[in-house]
Amino acid sequence: MKVVIPGGTGQVGALLARAFTARGDDVVLISRGGQGEARTVSWDGRTLGDWAKEVDGADAVINLAGRSVNCRYTEENLRQMMDSRVDSTRVVGQAIQQAAKPPRVWLQMSTATLYAHRMDAPNDEATGLIGGNEPGVPAYWKRSIDIAQAWERTLAEADTPHTRKVALRTAMVMSPDKEGIFDVLLGLTRRGLGGPAGSGRQYVSWIHGRDFVRAVQLLLERDDLDGPVNLAAPNPLPQRELMAKLREAAHVSVGLPAAKWMLEVGAFFMRTDTELLLKSRRVVPGRLLDAGFTFEYPDWGTAVTNLVERWRAGSGPVRS
């Protein structure tokens, strides 16, 4: 099988490239300049070019392209976050549309951030509440919802009648890879900073890297699944509990709490935004479970033990 992965040189792309290459697939990464775990072709993320030839005749496209959200939410950064997602999705759709032999499936990265900040009930694809109008949250949080909705709208509007389309509403993908989300959280924990953020009541949705890869493989194979699919473990948990289990697995006894004002100061110096820590993302994988998908790591306790062990062993990659 030939799999083309625009934006595939980051942590998530590396997970997929290693897994697909290991099983003998032909993997092509499309990148703005970085090198990844497979053959890499350049693009600008906005316009058609020679890279589009890789899409013609491919079996699947998995578009992961988009500017990192780990930044200050300035007007310029928010504009780049929007443009990079919309432009790359639009041009991938154009490449598929013009292909003589279009891929049979297009998996498009989206985000679990699309759902509302809530603690009262989980969000699945059928009954989940889309965010943007929650009371008592910073008004600028709606910008993340606007970006996510524009991302998925661009996918839906793409004229690709011969290609099945799936929006991957993805939670935090946890793998022991260097500079990934888990690596950052573990680093903070080892420095004694792995305590509650704010109230610590906000839910964290996550998915183990191995389950992420397996879920993507299922979505590539199941012709009856299209539209939005939540890629998250079935048991999200409050942030204070997530960090407590991480401290336990890492054998760290101290986890200093951080009040909201402290987080604001820290986020300023780290050039990031507190929404990433304070928004409650209580997302569950309704459609995956309905499709019969079985998680190897449904609970954070078993997942974090595995991740810490792999991080310490230095084995890094979570392979399929």
PDB file of C-alpha atoms in Angstrom:
ATOM      1  CA  MET A   1       0.000   0.000   0.000  1.00  0.00           C
ATOM      2  CA  LYS A   2       1.227   3.500  -0.797  1.00  0.00           C
ATOM      3  CA  VAL A   3       0.529   6.067   1.932  1.00  0.00           C
ATOM      4  CA  VAL A   4       1.185   9.776   1.448  1.00  0.00           C
ATOM      5  CA  ILE A   5       1.476  11.854   4.635  1.00  0.00           C
ATOM      6  CA  PRO A   6       1.568  15.642   4.233  1.00  0.00           C
ATOM      7  CA  GLY A   7       2.953  17.233   7.388  1.00  0.00           C
ATOM      8  CA  GLY A   8       4.441  13.884   8.331  1.00  0.00           C
ATOM      9  CA  THR A   9       7.790  14.947   9.795  1.00  0.00           C
ATOM     10  CA  GLY A  10       6.545  15.646  13.334  1.00  0.00           C
ATOM     11  CA  GLN A  11       5.907  13.318  16.269  1.00  0.00           C
ATOM     12  CA  VAL A  12       2.595  11.915  14.991  1.00  0.00           C
ATOM     13  CA  GLY A  13       3.886  11.529  11.449  1.00  0.00           C
ATOM     14  CA  ALA A  14       6.930   9.666  12.762  1.00  0.00           C
ATOM     15  CA  LEU A  15       4.701   7.200  14.623  1.00  0.00           C
ATOM     16  CA  LEU A  16       2.711   6.466  11.478  1.00  0.00           C
ATOM     17  CA  ALA A  17       5.707   6.375   9.126  1.00  0.00           C
ATOM     18  CA  ARG A  18       7.561   3.875  11.314  1.00  0.00           C
ATOM     19  CA  ALA A  19       4.499   1.653  11.655  1.00  0.00           C
ATOM     20  CA  PHE A  20       3.625   1.642   7.953  1.00  0.00           C
ATOM     21  CA  THR A  21       7.228   1.172   6.852  1.00  0.00           C
ATOM     22  CA  ALA A  22       7.636  -1.738   9.275  1.00  0.00           C
ATOM     23  CA  ARG A  23       4.756  -3.585   7.659  1.00  0.00           C
ATOM     24  CA  GLY A  24       6.171  -3.010   4.155  1.00  0.00           C
ATOM     25  CA  ASP A  25       4.116  -0.064   2.924  1.00  0.00           C
ATOM     26  CA  ASP A  26       5.480   2.589   0.575  1.00  0.00           C
ATOM     27  CA  VAL A  27       5.427   5.761   2.689  1.00  0.00           C
ATOM     28  CA  VAL A  28       5.951   9.261   1.280  1.00  0.00           C
ATOM     29  CA  LEU A  29       6.137  12.287   3.567  1.00  0.00           C
ATOM     30  CA  ILE A  30       5.293  15.746   2.238  1.00  0.00           C
ATOM     31  CA  SER A  31       7.126  18.447   4.181  1.00  0.00           C
ATOM     32  CA  ARG A  32       8.033  22.137   4.117  1.00  0.00           C
ATOM     33  CA  GLY A  33      11.669  21.209   4.550  1.00  0.00           C
ATOM     34  CA  GLY A  34      12.169  18.748   7.371  1.00  0.00           C
ATOM     35  CA  GLN A  35      13.283  15.161   6.955  1.00  0.00           C
ATOM     36  CA  GLY A  36      11.251  12.343   8.427  1.00  0.00           C
ATOM     37  CA  GLU A  37      11.148   8.600   8.866  1.00  0.00           C
ATOM     38  CA  ALA A  38      10.564   7.873   5.154  1.00  0.00           C
ATOM     39  CA  ARG A  39      11.129   9.320   1.683  1.00  0.00           C
ATOM     40  CA  THR A  40      10.352  13.024   1.891  1.00  0.00           C
ATOM     41  CA  VAL A  41       9.089  15.378  -0.830  1.00  0.00           C
ATOM     42  CA  SER A  42       8.877  19.155  -0.399  1.00  0.00           C
ATOM     43  CA  TRP A  43       5.854  21.455  -0.723  1.00  0.00           C
ATOM     44  CA  ASP A  44       4.792  24.887   0.498  1.00  0.00           C
ATOM     45  CA  GLY A  45       1.521  23.703   2.014  1.00  0.00           C
ATOM     46  CA  ARG A  46      -0.518  26.078  -0.179  1.00  0.00           C
ATOM     47  CA  THR A  47      -0.073  25.382  -3.863  1.00  0.00           C
ATOM     48  CA  LEU A  48      -0.043  22.432  -6.216  1.00  0.00           C
ATOM     49  CA  GLY A  49       3.362  21.254  -7.358  1.00  0.00           C
ATOM     50  CA  ASP A  50       5.369  18.155  -8.208  1.00  0.00           C
ATOM     51  CA  TRP A  51       4.434  16.710  -4.811  1.00  0.00           C
ATOM     52  CA  ALA A  52       0.883  16.163  -6.093  1.00  0.00           C
ATOM     53  CA  LYS A  53       2.185  13.385  -8.371  1.00  0.00           C
ATOM     54  CA  GLU A  54       2.681  11.297  -5.245  1.00  0.00           C
ATOM     55  CA  VAL A  55      -1.047  11.514  -4.493  1.00  0.00           C
ATOM     56  CA  ASP A  56      -2.023  10.194  -7.937  1.00  0.00           C
ATOM     57  CA  GLY A  57      -2.136   6.418  -7.593  1.00  0.00           C
ATOM     58  CA  ALA A  58      -1.659   6.377  -3.822  1.00  0.00           C
ATOM     59  CA  ASP A  59      -3.933   4.180  -1.743  1.00  0.00           C
ATOM     60  CA  ALA A  60      -4.320   6.653   1.112  1.00  0.00           C
ATOM     61  CA  VAL A  61      -3.531  10.231   2.114  1.00  0.00           C
ATOM     62  CA  ILE A  62      -3.168  11.198   5.779  1.00  0.00           C
ATOM     63  CA  ASN A  63      -2.888  14.968   6.077  1.00  0.00           C
ATOM     64  CA  LEU A  64      -1.310  16.094   9.360  1.00  0.00           C
ATOM     65  CA  ALA A  65      -0.181  19.550   8.209  1.00  0.00           C
ATOM     66  CA  GLY A  66      -0.738  22.597  10.395  1.00  0.00           C
ATOM     67  CA  ARG A  67       1.217  25.097  12.461  1.00  0.00           C
ATOM     68  CA  SER A  68       1.861  23.948  16.031  1.00  0.00           C
ATOM     69  CA  VAL A  69      -0.627  25.161  18.645  1.00  0.00           C
ATOM     70  CA  ASN A  70       2.179  25.288  21.208  1.00  0.00           C
ATOM     71  CA  CYS A  71       2.624  29.050  20.931  1.00  0.00           C
ATOM     72  CA  ARG A  72       1.323  32.347  22.246  1.00  0.00           C
ATOM     73  CA  TYR A  73      -2.149  33.018  20.849  1.00  0.00           C
ATOM     74  CA  THR A  74      -1.245  36.308  19.207  1.00  0.00           C
ATOM     75  CA  GLU A  75      -3.214  37.517  16.215  1.00  0.00           C
ATOM     76  CA  GLU A  76      -0.339  36.576  13.906  1.00  0.00           C
ATOM     77  CA  ASN A  77       0.053  33.091  15.360  1.00  0.00           C
ATOM     78  CA  LEU A  78      -3.697  32.477  15.245  1.00  0.00           C
ATOM     79  CA  ARG A  79      -3.737  33.583  11.619  1.00  0.00           C
ATOM     80  CA  GLN A  80      -0.907  31.190  10.809  1.00  0.00           C
ATOM     81  CA  MET A  81      -2.679  28.367  12.647  1.00  0.00           C
ATOM     82  CA  MET A  82      -5.833  28.992  10.599  1.00  0.00           C
ATOM     83  CA  ASP A  83      -4.109  29.495   7.238  1.00  0.00           C
ATOM     84  CA  SER A  84      -1.770  26.517   7.555  1.00  0.00           C
ATOM     85  CA  ARG A  85      -4.686  24.171   8.274  1.00  0.00           C
ATOM     86  CA  VAL A  86      -7.152  25.520   5.743  1.00  0.00           C
ATOM     87  CA  ASP A  87      -4.614  26.033   2.935  1.00  0.00           C
ATOM     88  CA  SER A  88      -3.011  22.595   3.287  1.00  0.00           C
ATOM     89  CA  THR A  89      -6.384  20.833   3.456  1.00  0.00           C
ATOM     90  CA  ARG A  90      -7.660  22.748   0.439  1.00  0.00           C
ATOM     91  CA  VAL A  91      -4.613  21.934  -1.701  1.00  0.00           C
ATOM     92  CA  VAL A  92      -4.615  18.258  -0.679  1.00  0.00           C
ATOM     93  CA  GLY A  93      -8.229  18.163  -1.855  1.00  0.00           C
ATOM     94  CA  GLN A  94      -7.181  19.731  -5.153  1.00  0.00           C
ATOM     95  CA  ALA A  95      -4.437  17.142  -5.620  1.00  0.00           C
ATOM     96  CA  ILE A  96      -6.924  14.335  -5.018  1.00  0.00           C
ATOM     97  CA  GLN A  97      -9.489  15.935  -7.318  1.00  0.00           C
ATOM     98  CA  GLN A  98      -7.064  16.183 -10.252  1.00  0.00           C
ATOM     99  CA  ALA A  99      -5.581  12.707  -9.785  1.00  0.00           C
ATOM    100  CA  ALA A 100      -6.183  10.226 -12.607  1.00  0.00           C
ATOM    101  CA  LYS A 101      -6.295   7.520  -9.942  1.00  0.00           C
ATOM    102  CA  PRO A 102      -7.375   9.177  -6.698  1.00  0.00           C
ATOM    103  CA  PRO A 103      -6.698   7.520  -3.351  1.00  0.00           C
ATOM    104  CA  ARG A 104      -9.586   5.542  -1.925  1.00  0.00           C
ATOM    105  CA  VAL A 105      -9.327   7.226   1.497  1.00  0.00           C
ATOM    106  CA  TRP A 106      -8.267  10.599   2.897  1.00  0.00           C
ATOM    107  CA  LEU A 107      -7.709  10.845   6.639  1.00  0.00           C
ATOM    108  CA  GLN A 108      -7.550  14.487   7.670  1.00  0.00           C
ATOM    109  CA  MET A 109      -6.159  15.582  11.031  1.00  0.00           C
ATOM    110  CA  SER A 110      -8.570  17.561  13.188  1.00  0.00           C
ATOM    111  CA  THR A 111      -8.660  18.137  16.939  1.00  0.00           C
ATOM    112  CA  ALA A 112     -10.550  17.161  20.077  1.00  0.00           C
ATOM    113  CA  THR A 113     -10.335  20.843  21.045  1.00  0.00           C
ATOM    114  CA  LEU A 114     -13.390  21.319  18.836  1.00  0.00           C
ATOM    115  CA  TYR A 115     -15.593  20.157  21.709  1.00  0.00           C
ATOM    116  CA  ALA A 116     -16.845  22.372  24.502  1.00  0.00           C
ATOM    117  CA  HIS A 117     -15.015  23.021  27.754  1.00  0.00           C
ATOM    118  CA  ARG A 118     -17.075  20.908  30.147  1.00  0.00           C
ATOM    119  CA  MET A 119     -16.747  18.619  33.146  1.00  0.00           C
ATOM    120  CA  ASP A 120     -20.314  17.372  33.492  1.00  0.00           C
ATOM    121  CA  ALA A 121     -20.394  14.789  30.699  1.00  0.00           C
ATOM    122  CA  PRO A 122     -18.157  13.306  27.997  1.00  0.00           C
ATOM    123  CA  ASN A 123     -18.250  14.380  24.347  1.00  0.00           C
ATOM    124  CA  ASP A 124     -18.681  11.714  21.686  1.00  0.00           C
ATOM    125  CA  GLU A 125     -19.318  12.274  17.984  1.00  0.00           C
ATOM    126  CA  ALA A 126     -23.107  11.853  18.244  1.00  0.00           C
ATOM    127  CA  THR A 127     -23.982  13.877  21.346  1.00  0.00           C
ATOM    128  CA  GLY A 128     -20.888  15.964  22.074  1.00  0.00           C
ATOM    129  CA  LEU A 129     -21.211  19.720  22.376  1.00  0.00           C
ATOM    130  CA  ILE A 130     -19.196  21.856  19.990  1.00  0.00           C
ATOM    131  CA  GLY A 131     -17.414  24.655  21.845  1.00  0.00           C
ATOM    132  CA  GLY A 132     -17.356  28.379  21.333  1.00  0.00           C
ATOM    133  CA  ASN A 133     -20.143  29.661  23.558  1.00  0.00           C
ATOM    134  CA  GLU A 134     -19.286  28.266  26.987  1.00  0.00           C
ATOM    135  CA  PRO A 135     -19.899  30.639  29.897  1.00  0.00           C
ATOM    136  CA  GLY A 136     -17.052  31.602  32.178  1.00  0.00           C
ATOM    137  CA  VAL A 137     -14.143  30.900  29.824  1.00  0.00           C
ATOM    138  CA  PRO A 138     -11.842  33.400  28.093  1.00  0.00           C
ATOM    139  CA  ALA A 139     -13.466  34.761  24.950  1.00  0.00           C
ATOM    140  CA  TYR A 140     -10.367  34.081  22.850  1.00  0.00           C
ATOM    141  CA  TRP A 141     -10.750  30.323  23.386  1.00  0.00           C
ATOM    142  CA  LYS A 142     -13.409  30.497  20.676  1.00  0.00           C
ATOM    143  CA  ARG A 143     -10.643  31.143  18.159  1.00  0.00           C
ATOM    144  CA  SER A 144      -9.447  27.547  18.521  1.00  0.00           C
ATOM    145  CA  ILE A 145     -12.989  26.355  17.793  1.00  0.00           C
ATOM    146  CA  ASP A 146     -13.211  28.617  14.734  1.00  0.00           C
ATOM    147  CA  ILE A 147      -9.950  27.169  13.408  1.00  0.00           C
ATOM    148  CA  ALA A 148     -11.092  23.579  13.990  1.00  0.00           C
ATOM    149  CA  GLN A 149     -14.446  24.174  12.312  1.00  0.00           C
ATOM    150  CA  ALA A 150     -12.806  25.828   9.305  1.00  0.00           C
ATOM    151  CA  TRP A 151     -10.411  22.879   9.080  1.00  0.00           C
ATOM    152  CA  GLU A 152     -13.224  20.334   8.958  1.00  0.00           C
ATOM    153  CA  ARG A 153     -15.372  22.511   6.689  1.00  0.00           C
ATOM    154  CA  THR A 154     -12.551  22.669   4.132  1.00  0.00           C
ATOM    155  CA  LEU A 155     -12.362  18.865   4.190  1.00  0.00           C
ATOM    156  CA  ALA A 156     -16.123  18.526   3.747  1.00  0.00           C
ATOM    157  CA  GLU A 157     -16.184  20.991   0.835  1.00  0.00           C
ATOM    158  CA  ALA A 158     -13.410  19.243  -1.113  1.00  0.00           C
ATOM    159  CA  ASP A 159     -14.783  17.793  -4.345  1.00  0.00           C
ATOM    160  CA  THR A 160     -13.394  14.250  -4.089  1.00  0.00           C
ATOM    161  CA  PRO A 161     -16.329  11.938  -4.902  1.00  0.00           C
ATOM    162  CA  HIS A 162     -14.160   8.829  -5.308  1.00  0.00           C
ATOM    163  CA  THR A 163     -12.284   9.257  -2.028  1.00  0.00           C
ATOM    164  CA  ARG A 164     -13.690   8.479   1.424  1.00  0.00           C
ATOM    165  CA  LYS A 165     -12.984  11.287   3.895  1.00  0.00           C
ATOM    166  CA  VAL A 166     -12.462  11.015   7.659  1.00  0.00           C
ATOM    167  CA  ALA A 167     -11.811  13.873  10.110  1.00  0.00           C
ATOM    168  CA  LEU A 168      -9.518  12.695  12.916  1.00  0.00           C
ATOM    169  CA  ARG A 169     -10.644  14.564  16.042  1.00  0.00           C
ATOM    170  CA  THR A 170      -7.470  13.701  17.878  1.00  0.00           C
ATOM    171  CA  ALA A 171      -6.618  14.057  21.556  1.00  0.00           C
ATOM    172  CA  MET A 172      -3.036  14.324  22.852  1.00  0.00           C
ATOM    173  CA  VAL A 173      -1.009  11.492  21.321  1.00  0.00           C
ATOM    174  CA  MET A 174       1.273  10.052  23.987  1.00  0.00           C
ATOM    175  CA  SER A 175       4.545   8.428  22.922  1.00  0.00           C
ATOM    176  CA  PRO A 176       8.030   8.476  24.504  1.00  0.00           C
ATOM    177  CA  ASP A 177       9.557  10.245  21.508  1.00  0.00           C
ATOM    178  CA  LYS A 178      11.832  13.181  22.241  1.00  0.00           C
ATOM    179  CA  GLU A 179      10.051  16.564  22.401  1.00  0.00           C
ATOM    180  CA  GLY A 180       6.630  14.950  22.149  1.00  0.00           C
ATOM    181  CA  ILE A 181       3.804  15.830  24.547  1.00  0.00           C
ATOM    182  CA  PHE A 182       4.642  13.012  26.944  1.00  0.00           C
ATOM    183  CA  ASP A 183       8.326  13.903  26.954  1.00  0.00           C
ATOM    184  CA  VAL A 184       7.423  17.475  27.955  1.00  0.00           C
ATOM    185  CA  LEU A 185       5.032  16.363  30.712  1.00  0.00           C
ATOM    186  CA  LEU A 186       7.557  13.888  32.093  1.00  0.00           C
ATOM    187  CA  GLY A 187      10.284  16.527  32.051  1.00  0.00           C
ATOM    188  CA  LEU A 188       8.133  18.902  34.095  1.00  0.00           C
ATOM    189  CA  THR A 189       7.278  16.080  36.501  1.00  0.00           C
ATOM    190  CA  ARG A 190      10.909  15.128  37.048  1.00  0.00           C
ATOM    191  CA  ARG A 191      11.633  18.758  37.957  1.00  0.00           C
ATOM    192  CA  GLY A 192       8.899  18.688  40.612  1.00  0.00           C
ATOM    193  CA  LEU A 193       6.428  20.695  38.529  1.00  0.00           C
ATOM    194  CA  GLY A 194       3.948  17.898  37.829  1.00  0.00           C
ATOM    195  CA  GLY A 195       1.158  19.052  40.126  1.00  0.00           C
ATOM    196  CA  PRO A 196      -2.379  20.322  39.509  1.00  0.00           C
ATOM    197  CA  ALA A 197      -2.754  23.149  36.995  1.00  0.00           C
ATOM    198  CA  GLY A 198      -5.329  25.619  38.213  1.00  0.00           C
ATOM    199  CA  SER A 199      -8.099  23.653  39.908  1.00  0.00           C
ATOM    200  CA  GLY A 200      -6.855  20.408  38.355  1.00  0.00           C
ATOM    201  CA  ARG A 201     -10.502  19.455  37.748  1.00  0.00           C
ATOM    202  CA  GLN A 202     -10.318  19.996  33.992  1.00  0.00           C
ATOM    203  CA  TYR A 203     -10.403  16.759  32.006  1.00  0.00           C
ATOM    204  CA  VAL A 204      -7.522  15.616  29.839  1.00  0.00           C
ATOM    205  CA  SER A 205      -8.174  13.443  26.811  1.00  0.00           C
ATOM    206  CA  TRP A 206      -5.260  11.421  25.479  1.00  0.00           C
ATOM    207  CA  ILE A 207      -4.426   8.369  23.390  1.00  0.00           C
ATOM    208  CA  HIS A 208      -1.421   6.052  23.593  1.00  0.00           C
ATOM    209  CA  GLY A 209       0.724   6.187  20.461  1.00  0.00           C
ATOM    210  CA  ARG A 210       0.220   2.516  19.735  1.00  0.00           C
ATOM    211  CA  ASP A 211      -3.565   2.833  19.920  1.00  0.00           C
ATOM    212  CA  PHE A 212      -3.400   5.910  17.707  1.00  0.00           C
ATOM    213  CA  VAL A 213      -1.542   3.955  15.022  1.00  0.00           C
ATOM    214  CA  ARG A 214      -3.928   1.006  15.336  1.00  0.00           C
ATOM    215  CA  ALA A 215      -6.973   3.280  15.104  1.00  0.00           C
ATOM    216  CA  VAL A 216      -5.597   4.931  11.966  1.00  0.00           C
ATOM    217  CA  GLN A 217      -5.005   1.505  10.441  1.00  0.00           C
ATOM    218  CA  LEU A 218      -8.610   0.552  11.213  1.00  0.00           C
ATOM    219  CA  LEU A 219      -9.907   3.731   9.579  1.00  0.00           C
ATOM    220  CA  LEU A 220      -7.842   3.052   6.476  1.00  0.00           C
ATOM    221  CA  GLU A 221      -9.334  -0.414   6.173  1.00  0.00           C
ATOM    222  CA  ARG A 222     -12.985   0.166   7.101  1.00  0.00           C
ATOM    223  CA  ASP A 223     -14.808   1.484   4.047  1.00  0.00           C
ATOM    224  CA  ASP A 224     -17.965   2.048   6.106  1.00  0.00           C
ATOM    225  CA  LEU A 225     -16.425   4.760   8.299  1.00  0.00           C
ATOM    226  CA  ASP A 226     -16.336   8.385   7.196  1.00  0.00           C
ATOM    227  CA  GLY A 227     -16.909  11.812   8.712  1.00  0.00           C
ATOM    228  CA  PRO A 228     -15.664  12.808  12.166  1.00  0.00           C
ATOM    229  CA  VAL A 229     -14.067  10.170  14.396  1.00  0.00           C
ATOM    230  CA  ASN A 230     -12.698  10.836  17.887  1.00  0.00           C
ATOM    231  CA  LEU A 231      -9.207   9.435  18.408  1.00  0.00           C
ATOM    232  CA  ALA A 232      -9.016   9.374  22.196  1.00  0.00           C
ATOM    233  CA  ALA A 233      -8.790   6.734  24.893  1.00  0.00           C
ATOM    234  CA  PRO A 234     -12.181   5.847  26.410  1.00  0.00           C
ATOM    235  CA  ASN A 235     -11.244   7.053  29.898  1.00  0.00           C
ATOM    236  CA  PRO A 236     -10.247  10.724  30.058  1.00  0.00           C
ATOM    237  CA  LEU A 237      -9.475  11.906  33.579  1.00  0.00           C
ATOM    238  CA  PRO A 238      -9.032  15.130  35.554  1.00  0.00           C
ATOM    239  CA  GLN A 239      -5.667  16.797  35.136  1.00  0.00           C
ATOM    240  CA  ARG A 240      -4.725  16.422  38.797  1.00  0.00           C
ATOM    241  CA  GLU A 241      -5.287  12.649  38.578  1.00  0.00           C
ATOM    242  CA  LEU A 242      -3.374  12.378  35.312  1.00  0.00           C
ATOM    243  CA  MET A 243      -0.355  14.106  36.838  1.00  0.00           C
ATOM    244  CA  ALA A 244      -0.584  12.080  40.065  1.00  0.00           C
ATOM    245  CA  LYS A 245      -0.395   8.835  38.092  1.00  0.00           C
ATOM    246  CA  LEU A 246       2.499  10.226  36.054  1.00  0.00           C
ATOM    247  CA  ARG A 247       4.375  11.112  39.258  1.00  0.00           C
ATOM    248  CA  GLU A 248       3.708   7.617  40.614  1.00  0.00           C
ATOM    249  CA  ALA A 249       5.006   5.937  37.460  1.00  0.00           C
ATOM    250  CA  ALA A 250       8.066   8.200  37.403  1.00  0.00           C
ATOM    251  CA  HIS A 251       8.740   7.696  41.146  1.00  0.00           C
ATOM    252  CA  VAL A 252       8.551  11.426  41.811  1.00  0.00           C
ATOM    253  CA  SER A 253       7.074  12.336  45.190  1.00  0.00           C
ATOM    254  CA  VAL A 254       6.668  16.102  44.758  1.00  0.00           C
ATOM    255  CA  GLY A 255       4.345  17.812  42.306  1.00  0.00           C
ATOM    256  CA  LEU A 256       4.020  21.509  42.999  1.00  0.00           C
ATOM    257  CA  PRO A 257       0.597  22.968  42.157  1.00  0.00           C
ATOM    258  CA  ALA A 258       0.362  25.983  39.860  1.00  0.00           C
ATOM    259  CA  ALA A 259      -2.341  28.597  40.310  1.00  0.00           C
ATOM    260  CA  LYS A 260      -3.850  30.160  37.215  1.00  0.00           C
ATOM    261  CA  TRP A 261      -1.770  33.341  37.581  1.00  0.00           C
ATOM    262  CA  MET A 262       1.378  31.256  37.877  1.00  0.00           C
ATOM    263  CA  LEU A 263       0.456  29.408  34.698  1.00  0.00           C
ATOM    264  CA  GLU A 264      -0.025  32.702  32.895  1.00  0.00           C
ATOM    265  CA  VAL A 265       3.457  33.837  33.895  1.00  0.00           C
ATOM    266  CA  GLY A 266       4.996  30.495  32.971  1.00  0.00           C
ATOM    267  CA  ALA A 267       3.168  30.357  29.635  1.00  0.00           C
ATOM    268  CA  PHE A 268       4.449  33.836  28.781  1.00  0.00           C
ATOM    269  CA  PHE A 269       8.073  32.843  29.290  1.00  0.00           C
ATOM    270  CA  MET A 270       7.603  29.461  27.579  1.00  0.00           C
ATOM    271  CA  ARG A 271       5.907  31.155  24.597  1.00  0.00           C
ATOM    272  CA  THR A 272       2.768  29.051  24.877  1.00  0.00           C
ATOM    273  CA  ASP A 273      -0.849  29.510  26.022  1.00  0.00           C
ATOM    274  CA  THR A 274      -2.717  28.419  29.132  1.00  0.00           C
ATOM    275  CA  GLU A 275      -5.688  27.146  27.114  1.00  0.00           C
ATOM    276  CA  LEU A 276      -3.632  24.027  26.434  1.00  0.00           C
ATOM    277  CA  LEU A 277      -3.612  23.308  30.187  1.00  0.00           C
ATOM    278  CA  LEU A 278      -6.847  24.793  31.489  1.00  0.00           C
ATOM    279  CA  LYS A 279      -9.466  23.824  28.926  1.00  0.00           C
ATOM    280  CA  SER A 280     -11.399  20.699  29.926  1.00  0.00           C
ATOM    281  CA  ARG A 281     -11.308  18.233  27.043  1.00  0.00           C
ATOM    282  CA  ARG A 282     -13.548  15.339  28.041  1.00  0.00           C
ATOM    283  CA  VAL A 283     -13.681  13.409  24.768  1.00  0.00           C
ATOM    284  CA  VAL A 284     -14.538   9.739  24.243  1.00  0.00           C
ATOM    285  CA  PRO A 285     -14.251   7.510  21.133  1.00  0.00           C
ATOM    286  CA  GLY A 286     -17.872   6.604  20.443  1.00  0.00           C
ATOM    287  CA  ARG A 287     -17.469   5.605  16.804  1.00  0.00           C
ATOM    288  CA  LEU A 288     -14.272   3.609  17.326  1.00  0.00           C
ATOM    289  CA  LEU A 289     -15.897   1.605  20.099  1.00  0.00           C
ATOM    290  CA  ASP A 290     -19.025   1.062  17.984  1.00  0.00           C
ATOM    291  CA  ALA A 291     -16.767  -0.223  15.195  1.00  0.00           C
ATOM    292  CA  GLY A 292     -15.367  -2.866  17.549  1.00  0.00           C
ATOM    293  CA  PHE A 293     -11.998  -1.237  18.159  1.00  0.00           C
ATOM    294  CA  THR A 294     -10.301  -2.574  21.310  1.00  0.00           C
ATOM    295  CA  PHE A 295      -7.851  -0.289  23.044  1.00  0.00           C
ATOM    296  CA  GLU A 296      -4.623  -1.829  24.287  1.00  0.00           C
ATOM    297  CA  TYR A 297      -4.299   1.107  26.668  1.00  0.00           C
ATOM    298  CA  PRO A 298      -7.796   2.246  27.673  1.00  0.00           C
ATOM    299  CA  ASP A 299      -6.681   3.567  31.088  1.00  0.00           C
ATOM    300  CA  TRP A 300      -4.022   6.135  31.891  1.00  0.00           C
ATOM    301  CA  GLY A 301      -2.479   4.046  34.666  1.00  0.00           C
ATOM    302  CA  THR A 302      -1.372   1.233  32.361  1.00  0.00           C
ATOM    303  CA  ALA A 303      -0.510   3.644  29.551  1.00  0.00           C
ATOM    304  CA  VAL A 304       1.723   5.876  31.648  1.00  0.00           C
ATOM    305  CA  THR A 305       3.565   2.904  33.154  1.00  0.00           C
ATOM    306  CA  ASN A 306       4.370   1.650  29.664  1.00  0.00           C
ATOM    307  CA  LEU A 307       5.404   5.105  28.446  1.00  0.00           C
ATOM    308  CA  VAL A 308       7.728   5.765  31.382  1.00  0.00           C
ATOM    309  CA  GLU A 309       9.355   2.344  30.967  1.00  0.00           C
ATOM    310  CA  ARG A 310       9.946   2.950  27.265  1.00  0.00           C
ATOM    311  CA  TRP A 311      11.236   6.461  27.894  1.00  0.00           C
ATOM    312  CA  ARG A 312      13.716   5.174  30.470  1.00  0.00           C
ATOM    313  CA  ALA A 313      14.818   2.331  28.215  1.00  0.00           C
ATOM    314  CA  GLY A 314      15.521   4.841  25.479  1.00  0.00           C
ATOM    315  CA  SER A 315      13.688   2.652  22.982  1.00  0.00           C
ATOM    316  CA  GLY A 316      11.616   5.634  21.940  1.00  0.00           C
ATOM    317  CA  PRO A 317       9.392   4.610  19.050  1.00  0.00           C
ATOM    318  CA  VAL A 318       6.055   2.960  19.759  1.00  0.00           C
ATOM    319  CA  ARG A 319       5.846   0.480  16.915  1.00  0.00           C
ATOM    320  CA  SER A 320       2.828  -1.399  15.648  1.00  0.00           C
TER     321      SER A 320
END
